[in-house]
mmCIF file of C-alpha atoms in Angstrom:
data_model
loop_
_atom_site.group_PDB
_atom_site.id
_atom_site.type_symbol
_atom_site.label_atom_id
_atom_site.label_comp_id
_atom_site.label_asym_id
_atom_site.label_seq_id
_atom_site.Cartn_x
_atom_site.Cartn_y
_atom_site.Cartn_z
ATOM 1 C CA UNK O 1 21.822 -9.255 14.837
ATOM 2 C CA UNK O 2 22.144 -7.826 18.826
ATOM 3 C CA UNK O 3 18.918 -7.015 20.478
ATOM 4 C CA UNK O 4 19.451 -3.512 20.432
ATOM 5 C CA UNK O 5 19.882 -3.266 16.464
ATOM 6 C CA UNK O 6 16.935 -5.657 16.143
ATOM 7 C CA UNK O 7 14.503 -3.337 18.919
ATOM 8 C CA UNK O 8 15.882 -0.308 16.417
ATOM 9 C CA UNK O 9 14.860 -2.164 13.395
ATOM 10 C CA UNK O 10 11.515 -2.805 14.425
ATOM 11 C CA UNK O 11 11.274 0.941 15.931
ATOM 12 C CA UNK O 12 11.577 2.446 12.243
ATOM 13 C CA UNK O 13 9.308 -0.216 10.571
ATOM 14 C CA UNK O 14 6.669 0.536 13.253
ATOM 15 C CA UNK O 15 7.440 4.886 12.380
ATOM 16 C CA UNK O 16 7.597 3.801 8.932
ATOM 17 C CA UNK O 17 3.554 2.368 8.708
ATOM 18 C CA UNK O 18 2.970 4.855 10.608
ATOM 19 C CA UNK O 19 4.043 7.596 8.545
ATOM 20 C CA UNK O 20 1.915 5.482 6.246
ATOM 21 C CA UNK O 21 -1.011 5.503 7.945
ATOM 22 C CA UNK O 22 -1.246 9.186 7.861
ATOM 23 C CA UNK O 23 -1.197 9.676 4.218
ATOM 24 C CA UNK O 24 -4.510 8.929 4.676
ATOM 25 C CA UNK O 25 -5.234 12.218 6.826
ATOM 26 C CA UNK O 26 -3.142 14.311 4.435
ATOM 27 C CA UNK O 27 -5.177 13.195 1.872
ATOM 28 C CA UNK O 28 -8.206 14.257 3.482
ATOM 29 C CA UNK O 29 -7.000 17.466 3.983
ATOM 30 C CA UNK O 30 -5.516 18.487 0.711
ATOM 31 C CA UNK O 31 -8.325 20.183 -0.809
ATOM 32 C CA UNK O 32 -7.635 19.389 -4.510
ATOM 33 C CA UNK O 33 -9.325 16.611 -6.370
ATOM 34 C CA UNK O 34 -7.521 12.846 -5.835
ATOM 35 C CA UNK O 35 -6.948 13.302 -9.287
ATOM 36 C CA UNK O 36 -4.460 16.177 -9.025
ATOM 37 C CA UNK O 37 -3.470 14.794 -5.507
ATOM 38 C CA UNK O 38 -1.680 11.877 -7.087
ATOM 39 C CA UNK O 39 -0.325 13.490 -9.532
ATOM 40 C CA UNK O 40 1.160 16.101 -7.425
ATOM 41 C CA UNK O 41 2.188 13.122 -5.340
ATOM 42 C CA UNK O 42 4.145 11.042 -7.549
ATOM 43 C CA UNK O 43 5.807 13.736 -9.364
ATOM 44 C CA UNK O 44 7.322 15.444 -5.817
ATOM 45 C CA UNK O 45 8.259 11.246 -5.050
ATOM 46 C CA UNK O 46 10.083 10.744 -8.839
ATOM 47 C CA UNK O 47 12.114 14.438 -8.247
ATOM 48 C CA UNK O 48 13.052 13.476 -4.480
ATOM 49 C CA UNK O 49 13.981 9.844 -5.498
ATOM 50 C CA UNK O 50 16.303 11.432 -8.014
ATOM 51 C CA UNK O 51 17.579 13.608 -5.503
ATOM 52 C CA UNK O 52 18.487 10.338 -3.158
ATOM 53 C CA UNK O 53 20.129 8.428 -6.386
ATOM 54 C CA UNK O 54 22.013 12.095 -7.179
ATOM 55 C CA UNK O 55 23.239 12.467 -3.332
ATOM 56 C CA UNK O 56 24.114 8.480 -3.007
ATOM 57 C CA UNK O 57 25.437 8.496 -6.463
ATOM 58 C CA UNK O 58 23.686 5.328 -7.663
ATOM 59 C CA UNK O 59 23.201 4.589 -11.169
ATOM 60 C CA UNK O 60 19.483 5.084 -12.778
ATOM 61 C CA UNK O 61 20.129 2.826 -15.549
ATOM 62 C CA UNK O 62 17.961 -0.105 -16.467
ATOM 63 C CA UNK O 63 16.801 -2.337 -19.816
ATOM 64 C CA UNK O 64 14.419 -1.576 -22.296
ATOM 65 C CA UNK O 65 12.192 -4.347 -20.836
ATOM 66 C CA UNK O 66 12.539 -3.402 -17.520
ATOM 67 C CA UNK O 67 11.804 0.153 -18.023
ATOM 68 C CA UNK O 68 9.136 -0.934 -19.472
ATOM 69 C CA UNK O 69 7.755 -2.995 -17.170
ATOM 70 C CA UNK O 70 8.460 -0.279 -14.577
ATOM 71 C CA UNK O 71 6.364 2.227 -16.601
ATOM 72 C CA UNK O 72 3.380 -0.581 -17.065
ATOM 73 C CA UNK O 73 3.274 -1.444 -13.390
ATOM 74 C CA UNK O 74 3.479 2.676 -12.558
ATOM 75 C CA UNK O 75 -0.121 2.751 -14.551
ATOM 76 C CA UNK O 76 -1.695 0.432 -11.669
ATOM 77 C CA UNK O 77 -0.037 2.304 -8.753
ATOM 78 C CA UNK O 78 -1.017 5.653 -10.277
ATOM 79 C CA UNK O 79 -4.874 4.007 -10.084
ATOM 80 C CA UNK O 80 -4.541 2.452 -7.283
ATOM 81 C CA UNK O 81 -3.929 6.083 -5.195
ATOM 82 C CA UNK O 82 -6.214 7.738 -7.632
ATOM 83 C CA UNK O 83 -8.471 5.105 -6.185
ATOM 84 C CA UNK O 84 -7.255 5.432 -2.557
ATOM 85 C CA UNK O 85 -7.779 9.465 -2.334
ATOM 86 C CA UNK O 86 -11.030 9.081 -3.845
ATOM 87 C CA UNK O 87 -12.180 6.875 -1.643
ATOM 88 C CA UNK O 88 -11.489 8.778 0.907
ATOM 89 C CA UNK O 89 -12.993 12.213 -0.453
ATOM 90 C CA UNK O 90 -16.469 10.429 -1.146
ATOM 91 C CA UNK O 91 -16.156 8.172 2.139
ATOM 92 C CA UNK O 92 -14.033 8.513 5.555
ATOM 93 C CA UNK O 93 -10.745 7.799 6.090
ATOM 94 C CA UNK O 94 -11.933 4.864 8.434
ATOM 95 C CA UNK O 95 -14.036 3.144 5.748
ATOM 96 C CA UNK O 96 -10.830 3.567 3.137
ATOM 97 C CA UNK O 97 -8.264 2.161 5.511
ATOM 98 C CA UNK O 98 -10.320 -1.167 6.483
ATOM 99 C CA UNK O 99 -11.818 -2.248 2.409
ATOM 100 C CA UNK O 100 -7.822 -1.337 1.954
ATOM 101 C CA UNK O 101 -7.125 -4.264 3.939
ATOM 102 C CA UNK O 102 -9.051 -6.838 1.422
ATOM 103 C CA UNK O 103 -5.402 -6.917 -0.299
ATOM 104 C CA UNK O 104 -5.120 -10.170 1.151
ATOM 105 C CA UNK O 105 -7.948 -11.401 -0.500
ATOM 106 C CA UNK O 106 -7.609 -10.216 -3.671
ATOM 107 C CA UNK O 107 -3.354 -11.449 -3.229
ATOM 108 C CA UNK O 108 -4.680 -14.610 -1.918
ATOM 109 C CA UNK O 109 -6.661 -15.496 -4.901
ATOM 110 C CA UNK O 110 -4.352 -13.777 -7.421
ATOM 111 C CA UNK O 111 -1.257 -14.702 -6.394
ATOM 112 C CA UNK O 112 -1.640 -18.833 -7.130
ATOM 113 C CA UNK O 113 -2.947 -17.894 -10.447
ATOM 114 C CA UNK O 114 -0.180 -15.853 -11.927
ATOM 115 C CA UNK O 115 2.299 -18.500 -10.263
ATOM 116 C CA UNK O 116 -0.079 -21.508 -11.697
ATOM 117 C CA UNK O 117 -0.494 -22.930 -7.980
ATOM 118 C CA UNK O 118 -3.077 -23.979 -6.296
ATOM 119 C CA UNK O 119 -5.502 -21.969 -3.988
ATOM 120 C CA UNK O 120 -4.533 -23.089 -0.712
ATOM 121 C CA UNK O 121 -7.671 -23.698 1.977
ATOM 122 C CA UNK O 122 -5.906 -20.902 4.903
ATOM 123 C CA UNK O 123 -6.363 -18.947 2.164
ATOM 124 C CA UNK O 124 -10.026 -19.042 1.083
ATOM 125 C CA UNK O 125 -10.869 -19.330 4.977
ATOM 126 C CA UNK O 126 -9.025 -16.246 5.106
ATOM 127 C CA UNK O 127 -10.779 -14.568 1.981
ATOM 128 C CA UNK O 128 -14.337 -15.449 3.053
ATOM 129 C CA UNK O 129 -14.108 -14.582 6.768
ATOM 130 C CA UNK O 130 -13.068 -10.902 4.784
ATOM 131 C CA UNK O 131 -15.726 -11.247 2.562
ATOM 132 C CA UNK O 132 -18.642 -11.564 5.826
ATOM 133 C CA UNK O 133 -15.900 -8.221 7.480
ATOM 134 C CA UNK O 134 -16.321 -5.776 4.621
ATOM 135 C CA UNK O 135 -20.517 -7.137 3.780
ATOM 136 C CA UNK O 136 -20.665 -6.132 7.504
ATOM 137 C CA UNK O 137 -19.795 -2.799 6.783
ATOM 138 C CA UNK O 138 -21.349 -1.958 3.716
ATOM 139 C CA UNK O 139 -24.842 -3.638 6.021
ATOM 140 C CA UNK O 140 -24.426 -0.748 8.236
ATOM 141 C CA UNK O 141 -22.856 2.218 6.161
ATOM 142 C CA UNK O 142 -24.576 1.759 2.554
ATOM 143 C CA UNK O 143 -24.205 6.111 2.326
ATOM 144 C CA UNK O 144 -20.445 4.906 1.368
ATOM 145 C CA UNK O 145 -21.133 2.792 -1.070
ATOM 146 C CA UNK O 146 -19.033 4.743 -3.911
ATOM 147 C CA UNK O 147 -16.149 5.213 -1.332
ATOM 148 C CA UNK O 148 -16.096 1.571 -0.186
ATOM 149 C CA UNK O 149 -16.310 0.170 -4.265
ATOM 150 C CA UNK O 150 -13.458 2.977 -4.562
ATOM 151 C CA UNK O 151 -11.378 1.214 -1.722
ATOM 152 C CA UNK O 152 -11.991 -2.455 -3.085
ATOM 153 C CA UNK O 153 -10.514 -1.161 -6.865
ATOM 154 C CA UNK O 154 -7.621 0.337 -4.962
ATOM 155 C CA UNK O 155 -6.657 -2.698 -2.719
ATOM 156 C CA UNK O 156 -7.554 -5.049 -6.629
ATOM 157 C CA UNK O 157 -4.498 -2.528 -7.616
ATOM 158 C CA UNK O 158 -2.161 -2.490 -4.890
ATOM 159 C CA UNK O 159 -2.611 -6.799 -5.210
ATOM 160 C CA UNK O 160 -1.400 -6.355 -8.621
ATOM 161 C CA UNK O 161 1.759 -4.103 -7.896
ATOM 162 C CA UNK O 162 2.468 -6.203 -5.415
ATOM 163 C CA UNK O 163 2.108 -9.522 -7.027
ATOM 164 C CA UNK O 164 4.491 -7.482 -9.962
ATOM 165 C CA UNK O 165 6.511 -5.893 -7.257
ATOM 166 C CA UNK O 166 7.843 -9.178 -5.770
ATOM 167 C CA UNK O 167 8.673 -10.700 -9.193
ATOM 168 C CA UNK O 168 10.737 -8.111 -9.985
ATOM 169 C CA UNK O 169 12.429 -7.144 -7.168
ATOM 170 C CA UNK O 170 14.830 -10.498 -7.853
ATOM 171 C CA UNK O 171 16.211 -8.631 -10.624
ATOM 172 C CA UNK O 172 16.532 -5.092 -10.039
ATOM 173 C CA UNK O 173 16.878 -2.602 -7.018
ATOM 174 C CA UNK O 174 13.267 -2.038 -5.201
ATOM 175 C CA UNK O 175 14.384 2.127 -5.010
ATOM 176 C CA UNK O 176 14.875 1.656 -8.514
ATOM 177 C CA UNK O 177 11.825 0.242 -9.367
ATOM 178 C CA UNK O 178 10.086 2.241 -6.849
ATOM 179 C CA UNK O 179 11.208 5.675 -9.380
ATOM 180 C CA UNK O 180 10.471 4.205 -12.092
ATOM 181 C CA UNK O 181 7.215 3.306 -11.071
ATOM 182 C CA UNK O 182 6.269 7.124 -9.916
ATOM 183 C CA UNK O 183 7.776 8.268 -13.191
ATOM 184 C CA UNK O 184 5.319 5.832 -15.007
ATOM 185 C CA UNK O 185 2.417 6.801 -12.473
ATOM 186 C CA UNK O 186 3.316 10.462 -13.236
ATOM 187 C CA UNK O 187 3.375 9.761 -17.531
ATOM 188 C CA UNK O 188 -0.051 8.249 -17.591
ATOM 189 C CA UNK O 189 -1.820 10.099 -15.234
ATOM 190 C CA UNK O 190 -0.444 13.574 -17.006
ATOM 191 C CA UNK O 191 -1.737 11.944 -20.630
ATOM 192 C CA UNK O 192 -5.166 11.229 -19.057
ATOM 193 C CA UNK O 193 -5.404 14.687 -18.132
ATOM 194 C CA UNK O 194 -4.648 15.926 -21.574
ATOM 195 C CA UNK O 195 -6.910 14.343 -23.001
ATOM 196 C CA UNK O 196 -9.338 14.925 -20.322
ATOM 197 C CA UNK O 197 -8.500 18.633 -19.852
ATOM 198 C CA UNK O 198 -7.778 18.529 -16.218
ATOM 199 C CA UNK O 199 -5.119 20.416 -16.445
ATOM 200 C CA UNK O 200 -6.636 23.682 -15.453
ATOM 201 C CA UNK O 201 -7.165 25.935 -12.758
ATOM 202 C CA UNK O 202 -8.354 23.408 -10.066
ATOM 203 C CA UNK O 203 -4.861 22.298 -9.677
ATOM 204 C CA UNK O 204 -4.238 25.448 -8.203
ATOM 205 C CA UNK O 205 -2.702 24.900 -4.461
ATOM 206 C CA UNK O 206 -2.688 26.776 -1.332
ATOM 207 C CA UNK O 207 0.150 27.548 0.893
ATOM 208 C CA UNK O 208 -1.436 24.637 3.462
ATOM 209 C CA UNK O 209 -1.771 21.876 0.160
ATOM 210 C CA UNK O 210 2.233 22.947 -1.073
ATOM 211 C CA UNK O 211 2.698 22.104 2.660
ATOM 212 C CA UNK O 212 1.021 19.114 3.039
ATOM 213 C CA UNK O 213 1.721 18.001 -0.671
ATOM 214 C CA UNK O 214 5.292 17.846 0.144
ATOM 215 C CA UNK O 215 5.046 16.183 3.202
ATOM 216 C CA UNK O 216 3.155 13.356 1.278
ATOM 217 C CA UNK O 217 5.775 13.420 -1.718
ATOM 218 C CA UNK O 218 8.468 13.306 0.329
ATOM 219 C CA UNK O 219 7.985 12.195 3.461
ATOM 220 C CA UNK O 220 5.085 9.804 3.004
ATOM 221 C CA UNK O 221 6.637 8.560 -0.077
ATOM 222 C CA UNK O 222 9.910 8.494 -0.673
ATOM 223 C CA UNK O 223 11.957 9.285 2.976
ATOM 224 C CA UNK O 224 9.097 6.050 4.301
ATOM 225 C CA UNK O 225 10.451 3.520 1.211
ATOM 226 C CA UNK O 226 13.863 4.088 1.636
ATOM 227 C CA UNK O 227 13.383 3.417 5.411
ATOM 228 C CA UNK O 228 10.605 0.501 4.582
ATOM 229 C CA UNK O 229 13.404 -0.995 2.176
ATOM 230 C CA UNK O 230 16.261 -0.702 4.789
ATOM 231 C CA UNK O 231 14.659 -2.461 7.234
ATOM 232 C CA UNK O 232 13.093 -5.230 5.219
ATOM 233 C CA UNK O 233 17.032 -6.159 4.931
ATOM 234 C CA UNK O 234 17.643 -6.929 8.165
ATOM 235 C CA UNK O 235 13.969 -7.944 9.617
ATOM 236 C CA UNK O 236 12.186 -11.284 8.789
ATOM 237 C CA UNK O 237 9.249 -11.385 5.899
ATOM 238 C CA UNK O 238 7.186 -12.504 9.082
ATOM 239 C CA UNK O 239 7.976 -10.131 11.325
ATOM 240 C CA UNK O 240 7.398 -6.882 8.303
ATOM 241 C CA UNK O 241 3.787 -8.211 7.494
ATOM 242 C CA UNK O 242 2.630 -8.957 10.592
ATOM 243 C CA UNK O 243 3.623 -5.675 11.503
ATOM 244 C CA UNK O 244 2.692 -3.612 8.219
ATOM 245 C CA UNK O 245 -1.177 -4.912 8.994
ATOM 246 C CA UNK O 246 -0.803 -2.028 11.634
ATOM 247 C CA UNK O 247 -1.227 0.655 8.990
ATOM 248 C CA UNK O 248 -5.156 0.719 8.555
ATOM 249 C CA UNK O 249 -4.788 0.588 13.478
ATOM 250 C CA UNK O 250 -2.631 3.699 12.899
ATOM 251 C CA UNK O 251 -4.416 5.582 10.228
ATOM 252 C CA UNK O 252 -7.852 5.291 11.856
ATOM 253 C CA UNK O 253 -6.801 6.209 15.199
ATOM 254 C CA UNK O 254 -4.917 9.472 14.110
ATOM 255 C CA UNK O 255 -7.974 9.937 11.797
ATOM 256 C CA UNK O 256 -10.204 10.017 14.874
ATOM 257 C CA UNK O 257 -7.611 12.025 16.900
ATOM 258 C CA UNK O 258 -7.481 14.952 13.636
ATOM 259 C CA UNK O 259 -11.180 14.520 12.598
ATOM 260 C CA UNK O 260 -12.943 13.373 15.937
ATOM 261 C CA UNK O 261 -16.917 13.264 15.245
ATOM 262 C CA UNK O 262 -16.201 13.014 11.488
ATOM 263 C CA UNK O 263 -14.668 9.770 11.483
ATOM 264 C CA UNK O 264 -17.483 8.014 14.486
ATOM 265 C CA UNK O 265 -18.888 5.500 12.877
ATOM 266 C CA UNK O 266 -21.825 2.825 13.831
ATOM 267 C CA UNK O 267 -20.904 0.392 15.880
ATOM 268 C CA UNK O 268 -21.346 -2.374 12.923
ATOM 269 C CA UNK O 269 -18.745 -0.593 11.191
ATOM 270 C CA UNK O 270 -16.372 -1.355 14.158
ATOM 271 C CA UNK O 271 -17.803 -4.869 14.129
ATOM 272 C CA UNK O 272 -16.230 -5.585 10.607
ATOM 273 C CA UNK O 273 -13.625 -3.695 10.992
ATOM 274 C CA UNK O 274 -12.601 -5.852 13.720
ATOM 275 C CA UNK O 275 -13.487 -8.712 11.535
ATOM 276 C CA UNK O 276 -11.350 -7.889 8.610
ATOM 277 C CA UNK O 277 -8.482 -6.738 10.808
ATOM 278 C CA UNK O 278 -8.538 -10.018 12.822
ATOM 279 C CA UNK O 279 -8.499 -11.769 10.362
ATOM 280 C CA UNK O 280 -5.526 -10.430 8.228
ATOM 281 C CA UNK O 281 -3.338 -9.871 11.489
ATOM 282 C CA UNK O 282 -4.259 -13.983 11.880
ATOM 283 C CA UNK O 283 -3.380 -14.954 8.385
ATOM 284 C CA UNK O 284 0.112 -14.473 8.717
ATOM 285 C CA UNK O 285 0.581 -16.259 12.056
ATOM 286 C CA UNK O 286 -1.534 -19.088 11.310
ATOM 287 C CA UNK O 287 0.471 -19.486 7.738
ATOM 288 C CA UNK O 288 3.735 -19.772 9.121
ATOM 289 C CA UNK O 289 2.765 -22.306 11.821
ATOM 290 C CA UNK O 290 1.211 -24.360 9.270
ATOM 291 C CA UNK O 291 4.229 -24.451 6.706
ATOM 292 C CA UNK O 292 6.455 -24.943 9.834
ATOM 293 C CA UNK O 293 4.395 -27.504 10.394
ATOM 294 C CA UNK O 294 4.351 -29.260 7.045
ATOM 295 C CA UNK O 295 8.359 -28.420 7.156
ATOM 296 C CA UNK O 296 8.445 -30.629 10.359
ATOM 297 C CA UNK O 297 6.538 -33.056 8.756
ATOM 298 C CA UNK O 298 9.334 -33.438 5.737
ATOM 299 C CA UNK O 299 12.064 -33.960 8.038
ATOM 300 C CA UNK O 300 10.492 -36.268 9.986
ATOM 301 C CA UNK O 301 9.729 -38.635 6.580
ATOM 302 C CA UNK O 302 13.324 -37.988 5.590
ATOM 303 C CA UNK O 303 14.551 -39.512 8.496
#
């Protein structure tokens, strides 16, 4: 890859998080429940991913099983940004962004146990020195209590997609499992709103939440994965996770550009923040220098 394809590369994977990190602030200004947010959400993100596999002329077609699968995984995204929005209704967009960031912990613990491996010790280091970040916070901002539990459940979900994501991505196209996914987000959430009658007049929008709907449906969602995925091609797996921690840095600095006072926080707050975030930017680094290590090791025994 020349220099110039590879600065281009990382250009759009840095625009892509940050597009990201602003569905936080369009979340936060959408003025219907997270409820009707989401669904809103993945419904304009199925219709404009059929629109891409219409205008590319891909096929659509899968198995039984993996539609299935597909459809079961689309549940826990569908919580996990019913989760996300609520969290940030009941909290800040701040708070929402950092507990977001225990992913690694919860993917640290949970990943070795679905693969039957081993917990290894970067790991828990990793976990607890998150653990002491996010008791920091809650120390100093107990008033978003609900909104930081909220942001824990979402980042338990989004380690569960993941962990699901990454299996299944060996046998099937991610934009395909991506729609499939929002259909299966959009199915449950719609039968949990029969049957809990939330289909009503509250789902009502505004000319400014159509706007800002849309740019989260299709811009936030689907335009962002279908760049995300692009890039991921070319880039290394190192190079797209160090640089995906980024999201929760961009979302809380346009958060405090949009909102200003309403997203200052105590300075303990920033203290775990900074804890949390140094520590997942870290884990990364420190992992591939140790199984470069270890890899260094081998070699050397071989020969």
């Amino acid at each position: 890859m020349t220099k110039i394809k590879l600065n281009r590369n990382i250009l759009i994977l840095h625009l892509t998080i940050l597009i990201w990190g602003f569905t936080g602030i369009l979340g936060s200004l959408i003025s219907v429940s997270a409820l009707h947010l989401v669904w809103y959400r993945v419904a304009i993100a199925s219709i404009a991913l059929l629109i891409y596999f219409l205008v590319t002329k891909q096929s659509i077609v899968v198995s039984r099983r993996q539609f299935f699968q597909f459809f079961m995984v689309g549940a826990v995204v569908g919580l996990h940004w019913v989760l996300f929005f609520y969290s940030i209704k009941v909290s800040t967009v701040s708070v929402t962004l950092v507990t977001l960031s225990s992913v690694t912990l919860f993917t640290a613990i949970l990943e070795p146990i679905v693969n039957n491996k081993r917990i290894a010790r970067l790991d828990i280091v990793v976990g607890l020195v998150i653990i002491i970040g996010i008791y920091t916070i809650f120390s100093f901002e107990t008033h978003y209590l609900v909104g930081l539990l909220a942001g824990l459940g979402c980042a338990f979900c989004a380690s569960i997609f993941s962990i699901a994501n990454a299996r299944m991505v060996k046998k099937s196209s991610p934009t395909l499992i991506t729609f499939y996914e929002m259909l299966g987000a959009c199915f449950w959430i719609s039968i949990f709103m029969l049957f809990t009658g939330d289909f009503n007049a509250e789902m009502r929008l505004g000319q400014q939440d159509l706007i800002f709907l849309l740019l989260l449906g299709v811009v936030c969602t689907a335009v962002a994965y279908v760049m995300g995925v692009a890039v991921m091609k070319e880039l290394s797996a190192f190079t797209v996770a160090l640089t995906t921690n980024l999201e929760p840095v961009y979302g809380i600095l346009l958060a405090m550009l949009i909102f200003g006072q309403k997203e200052t926080m105590s300075g303990g707050f920033y203290v775990g923040a900074c804890i949390v975030l140094g520590a997942v930017f870290t884990y990364p680094y420190v992992k591939t220098k140790l199984e470069n290590r270890q890899k260094d090791l081998v070699i050397r025994k071989l020969h």
